[in-house]
C-alpha cells in the first residue's frame, strides 16, 4: 500500500501517529544502545576528555545534517515551511533558553530525550524529572510562566523565512549545507576512531541521526499526500511532553499526530534496547539534596526548552539539521550553560562524570 493509499484509508492523523511511533521506536532503541546523551558529550568536551559520548553525539548530529541536506537536494523533502524556518523566531529566547536548558540537563543528568530513555529503563529519578519537565513546559507554553517566556522572547526577534535560514543568510545554499555536514562528519569520524570500535557507538549514533531525517521525510511525504494542512516536522520532546500531559489531565484531547506516537515509540524502543542489553534496573534517589537538584534542573529545562523553541533534540538536531539560525544559537547556549554549570557544581569539586555532589566531602553515585 502506498502512503497516499494509507492516508485515504486511515486518515492523516492515524498515519502520522503510526509513523511517529515507528520513528520514535527506532530512535529510542538506537539512543539507548549508543548511550546518546548531549549532557555527557558536553562534559567530556569541557573537561578535555573526549570519549565515546562526544563521538556518539557528533555522529548523530553530523548524520542528521548530511541526511537532511541530501534529501532536500534530491527533492524528497522541502523544509522551507517548517516552523523552525518559516515562523518568526526569538534570538533572545534561543540564547537564554539554551543557557537554561544546558544548566538544567547537567542538574538532571540528561536532556529531555535522555530522561525518557532512562525512564523506560527503570530510572525513577529520570521519570520524576521528566514529569516535572512536562509540567513546566506546559506552564511555559500556556500557563503561569507564559508571560515571562513571551517577555524574554520579544527582546530580540528575527523574521521567518530567509532571515532565519543560515544557508540563506550565509549564501551557502544546500550544497554548502551538505559540505558543512560532511565536515562535522569528518570530525565525528576522527573522534570515533580515537575512542575504539564499539559497534553500538557507530550503529546507534548513525541510526539516531537517520531517524531525525526520517521524521522530516515522513511528515513531508504525508503533507504532500494530504489535502489537509500537515506540519512538516521532525523529532522534538518539549512540545510533545506538554501535549501528552494535557491529554492526561484535560478532555477533549488534542487530535493525534506525529508527536502523539513519538513519545510512546521512544519509550518502547528504549525498553527493548535495555531488555536486549539486560540493563533494566529500578533506580531512585539516595538523599534529599539529589532530589532537589533534579527538580530544579527539570524546571530549568522545561522553561528553557519552550523559551528556545525546542530541546536538545528538537532544536539541536531537528532544527540544526535544517540550519535554523535560532537552533544553532540554542546549541551554543546549551553547550555554554552546561559547561559552566558542570564546572560550578561538579568539575571543580573533583566529582567524576555522572556523580552528584550533595555536600563537600561526600559523593553520591546516582
Tab-separated table of N, CA and C in Angstrom, residues 206-270:
chain	number	residue	atom	x	y	z
A	206	UNK	N	24.736	6.646	14.303
A	206	UNK	CA	24.286	6.848	12.921
A	206	UNK	C	22.774	6.622	12.815
A	207	UNK	N	22.276	5.577	13.463
A	207	UNK	CA	20.849	5.279	13.402
A	207	UNK	C	19.997	6.387	13.989
A	208	UNK	N	20.421	6.953	15.123
A	208	UNK	CA	19.656	8.035	15.747
A	208	UNK	C	19.622	9.257	14.839
A	209	UNK	N	20.752	9.563	14.183
A	209	UNK	CA	20.774	10.687	13.256
A	209	UNK	C	19.865	10.482	12.060
A	210	UNK	N	19.837	9.259	11.549
A	210	UNK	CA	18.963	8.964	10.415
A	210	UNK	C	17.490	9.109	10.784
A	211	UNK	N	17.149	8.851	12.046
A	211	UNK	CA	15.753	8.989	12.463
A	211	UNK	C	15.294	10.441	12.443
A	212	UNK	N	16.213	11.380	12.681
A	212	UNK	CA	15.860	12.793	12.550
A	212	UNK	C	15.478	13.095	11.099
A	213	UNK	N	16.306	12.618	10.168
A	213	UNK	CA	15.991	12.800	8.747
A	213	UNK	C	14.706	12.076	8.370
A	214	UNK	N	14.490	10.900	8.953
A	214	UNK	CA	13.272	10.137	8.661
A	214	UNK	C	12.028	10.903	9.095
A	215	UNK	N	12.123	11.613	10.214
A	215	UNK	CA	10.987	12.414	10.673
A	215	UNK	C	10.650	13.514	9.692
A	216	UNK	N	11.666	14.226	9.206
A	216	UNK	CA	11.423	15.267	8.190
A	216	UNK	C	10.816	14.669	6.925
A	217	UNK	N	11.407	13.557	6.449
A	217	UNK	CA	10.925	12.948	5.200
A	217	UNK	C	9.490	12.459	5.340
A	218	UNK	N	9.189	11.779	6.443
A	218	UNK	CA	7.871	11.171	6.594
A	218	UNK	C	6.776	12.232	6.688
A	219	UNK	N	6.980	13.253	7.520
A	219	UNK	CA	5.929	14.264	7.666
A	219	UNK	C	5.746	15.062	6.378
A	220	UNK	N	6.830	15.284	5.638
A	220	UNK	CA	6.690	15.969	4.344
A	220	UNK	C	5.925	15.099	3.355
A	221	UNK	N	6.206	13.790	3.366
A	221	UNK	CA	5.514	12.879	2.456
A	221	UNK	C	4.016	12.832	2.759
A	222	UNK	N	3.658	12.812	4.041
A	222	UNK	CA	2.240	12.813	4.411
A	222	UNK	C	1.601	14.136	4.014
A	223	UNK	N	2.303	15.237	4.245
A	223	UNK	CA	1.772	16.549	3.866
A	223	UNK	C	1.530	16.628	2.356
A	224	UNK	N	2.418	16.029	1.579
A	224	UNK	CA	2.284	16.061	0.123
A	224	UNK	C	1.132	15.187	-0.356
A	225	UNK	N	0.810	14.134	0.425
A	225	UNK	CA	-0.249	13.208	0.029
A	225	UNK	C	-1.606	13.594	0.581
A	226	UNK	N	-1.643	14.652	1.380
A	226	UNK	CA	-2.878	15.024	2.059
A	226	UNK	C	-3.452	16.316	1.507
A	227	UNK	N	-4.778	16.437	1.592
A	227	UNK	CA	-5.445	17.679	1.221
A	227	UNK	C	-5.571	18.603	2.431
A	228	UNK	N	-5.212	18.093	3.614
A	228	UNK	CA	-5.240	18.879	4.835
A	228	UNK	C	-3.867	19.508	5.075
A	229	UNK	N	-3.841	20.523	5.932
A	229	UNK	CA	-2.572	21.143	6.309
A	229	UNK	C	-1.881	20.260	7.339
A	230	UNK	N	-0.733	19.719	6.987
A	230	UNK	CA	0.038	18.849	7.860
A	230	UNK	C	1.391	19.504	8.116
A	231	UNK	N	1.733	19.772	9.377
A	231	UNK	CA	3.031	20.405	9.652
A	231	UNK	C	4.188	19.486	9.315
A	232	UNK	N	5.191	20.044	8.646
A	232	UNK	CA	6.416	19.303	8.359
A	232	UNK	C	7.339	19.459	9.561
A	233	UNK	N	7.707	18.353	10.189
A	233	UNK	CA	8.457	18.415	11.435
A	233	UNK	C	9.338	17.183	11.576
A	234	UNK	N	10.155	17.209	12.613
A	234	UNK	CA	10.976	16.045	12.932
A	234	UNK	C	10.866	15.791	14.432
A	235	UNK	N	11.893	15.240	15.032
A	235	UNK	CA	11.811	14.836	16.432
A	235	UNK	C	11.950	16.033	17.367
A	236	UNK	N	11.143	16.046	18.414
A	236	UNK	CA	11.230	17.031	19.484
A	236	UNK	C	10.561	16.428	20.708
A	237	UNK	N	10.928	16.929	21.901
A	237	UNK	CA	10.388	16.312	23.109
A	237	UNK	C	9.760	17.308	24.072
A	238	UNK	N	9.953	18.599	23.866
A	238	UNK	CA	9.354	19.572	24.773
A	238	UNK	C	7.857	19.740	24.484
A	239	UNK	N	7.521	20.092	23.245
A	239	UNK	CA	6.114	20.227	22.882
A	239	UNK	C	5.314	18.953	23.067
A	240	UNK	N	5.818	17.794	22.560
A	240	UNK	CA	5.099	16.541	22.757
A	240	UNK	C	4.900	16.169	24.223
A	241	UNK	N	5.867	16.488	25.084
A	241	UNK	CA	5.718	16.187	26.512
A	241	UNK	C	4.576	16.997	27.107
A	242	UNK	N	4.524	18.293	26.759
A	242	UNK	CA	3.427	19.139	27.234
A	242	UNK	C	2.088	18.663	26.670
A	243	UNK	N	2.103	18.237	25.405
A	243	UNK	CA	0.871	17.759	24.773
A	243	UNK	C	0.351	16.492	25.460
A	244	UNK	N	1.244	15.559	25.763
A	244	UNK	CA	0.826	14.329	26.432
A	244	UNK	C	0.316	14.606	27.838
A	245	UNK	N	0.916	15.576	28.516
A	245	UNK	CA	0.418	15.954	29.843
A	245	UNK	C	-1.029	16.422	29.760
A	246	UNK	N	-1.334	17.256	28.759
A	246	UNK	CA	-2.689	17.765	28.614
A	246	UNK	C	-3.659	16.672	28.193
A	247	UNK	N	-3.173	15.666	27.480
A	247	UNK	CA	-4.044	14.534	27.137
A	247	UNK	C	-4.510	13.804	28.391
A	248	UNK	N	-3.641	13.785	29.387
A	248	UNK	CA	-3.952	13.056	30.612
A	248	UNK	C	-4.886	13.846	31.522
A	249	UNK	N	-4.699	15.164	31.576
A	249	UNK	CA	-5.431	15.959	32.568
A	249	UNK	C	-6.605	16.729	31.988
A	250	UNK	N	-6.754	16.739	30.657
A	250	UNK	CA	-7.825	17.552	30.071
A	250	UNK	C	-8.579	16.770	29.010
A	251	UNK	N	-9.871	17.064	28.916
A	251	UNK	CA	-10.710	16.479	27.872
A	251	UNK	C	-11.544	17.606	27.265
A	252	UNK	N	-11.731	17.630	25.934
A	252	UNK	CA	-11.208	16.681	24.952
A	252	UNK	C	-9.724	16.885	24.681
A	253	UNK	N	-9.077	15.830	24.248
A	253	UNK	CA	-7.646	15.875	23.977
A	253	UNK	C	-7.394	16.458	22.595
A	254	UNK	N	-6.185	17.001	22.368
A	254	UNK	CA	-5.849	17.455	21.017
A	254	UNK	C	-5.835	16.287	20.040
A	255	UNK	N	-6.093	16.518	18.780
A	255	UNK	CA	-6.101	15.409	17.813
A	255	UNK	C	-4.726	14.772	17.715
A	256	UNK	N	-4.659	13.463	17.491
A	256	UNK	CA	-3.358	12.786	17.392
A	256	UNK	C	-2.611	13.196	16.137
A	257	UNK	N	-1.308	13.085	16.201
A	257	UNK	CA	-0.454	13.390	15.061
A	257	UNK	C	0.892	12.720	15.236
A	258	UNK	N	1.902	13.253	14.607
A	258	UNK	CA	3.239	12.657	14.681
A	258	UNK	C	3.740	12.614	16.118
A	259	UNK	N	3.554	13.704	16.859
A	259	UNK	CA	4.011	13.762	18.251
A	259	UNK	C	3.286	12.759	19.136
A	260	UNK	N	2.037	12.438	18.781
A	260	UNK	CA	1.247	11.503	19.577
A	260	UNK	C	1.920	10.134	19.647
A	261	UNK	N	2.470	9.691	18.532
A	261	UNK	CA	3.125	8.389	18.517
A	261	UNK	C	4.582	8.428	18.920
A	262	UNK	N	5.203	9.627	18.841
A	262	UNK	CA	6.648	9.722	19.053
A	262	UNK	C	7.074	9.305	20.457
A	263	UNK	N	6.476	9.902	21.478
A	263	UNK	CA	6.916	9.632	22.851
A	263	UNK	C	6.715	8.173	23.258
A	264	UNK	N	5.530	7.571	23.034
A	264	UNK	CA	5.393	6.146	23.353
A	264	UNK	C	6.357	5.283	22.555
A	265	UNK	N	6.634	5.676	21.303
A	265	UNK	CA	7.577	4.920	20.489
A	265	UNK	C	8.972	4.943	21.066
A	266	UNK	N	9.436	6.119	21.480
A	266	UNK	CA	10.770	6.232	22.076
A	266	UNK	C	10.846	5.418	23.366
A	267	UNK	N	9.808	5.484	24.175
A	267	UNK	CA	9.778	4.722	25.429
A	267	UNK	C	9.881	3.225	25.145
A	268	UNK	N	9.092	2.763	24.190
A	268	UNK	CA	9.107	1.336	23.854
A	268	UNK	C	10.442	0.916	23.266
A	269	UNK	N	11.016	1.743	22.387
A	269	UNK	CA	12.309	1.414	21.793
A	269	UNK	C	13.413	1.340	22.823
A	270	UNK	N	13.403	2.277	23.770
A	270	UNK	CA	14.404	2.250	24.835
A	270	UNK	C	14.233	1.025	25.734
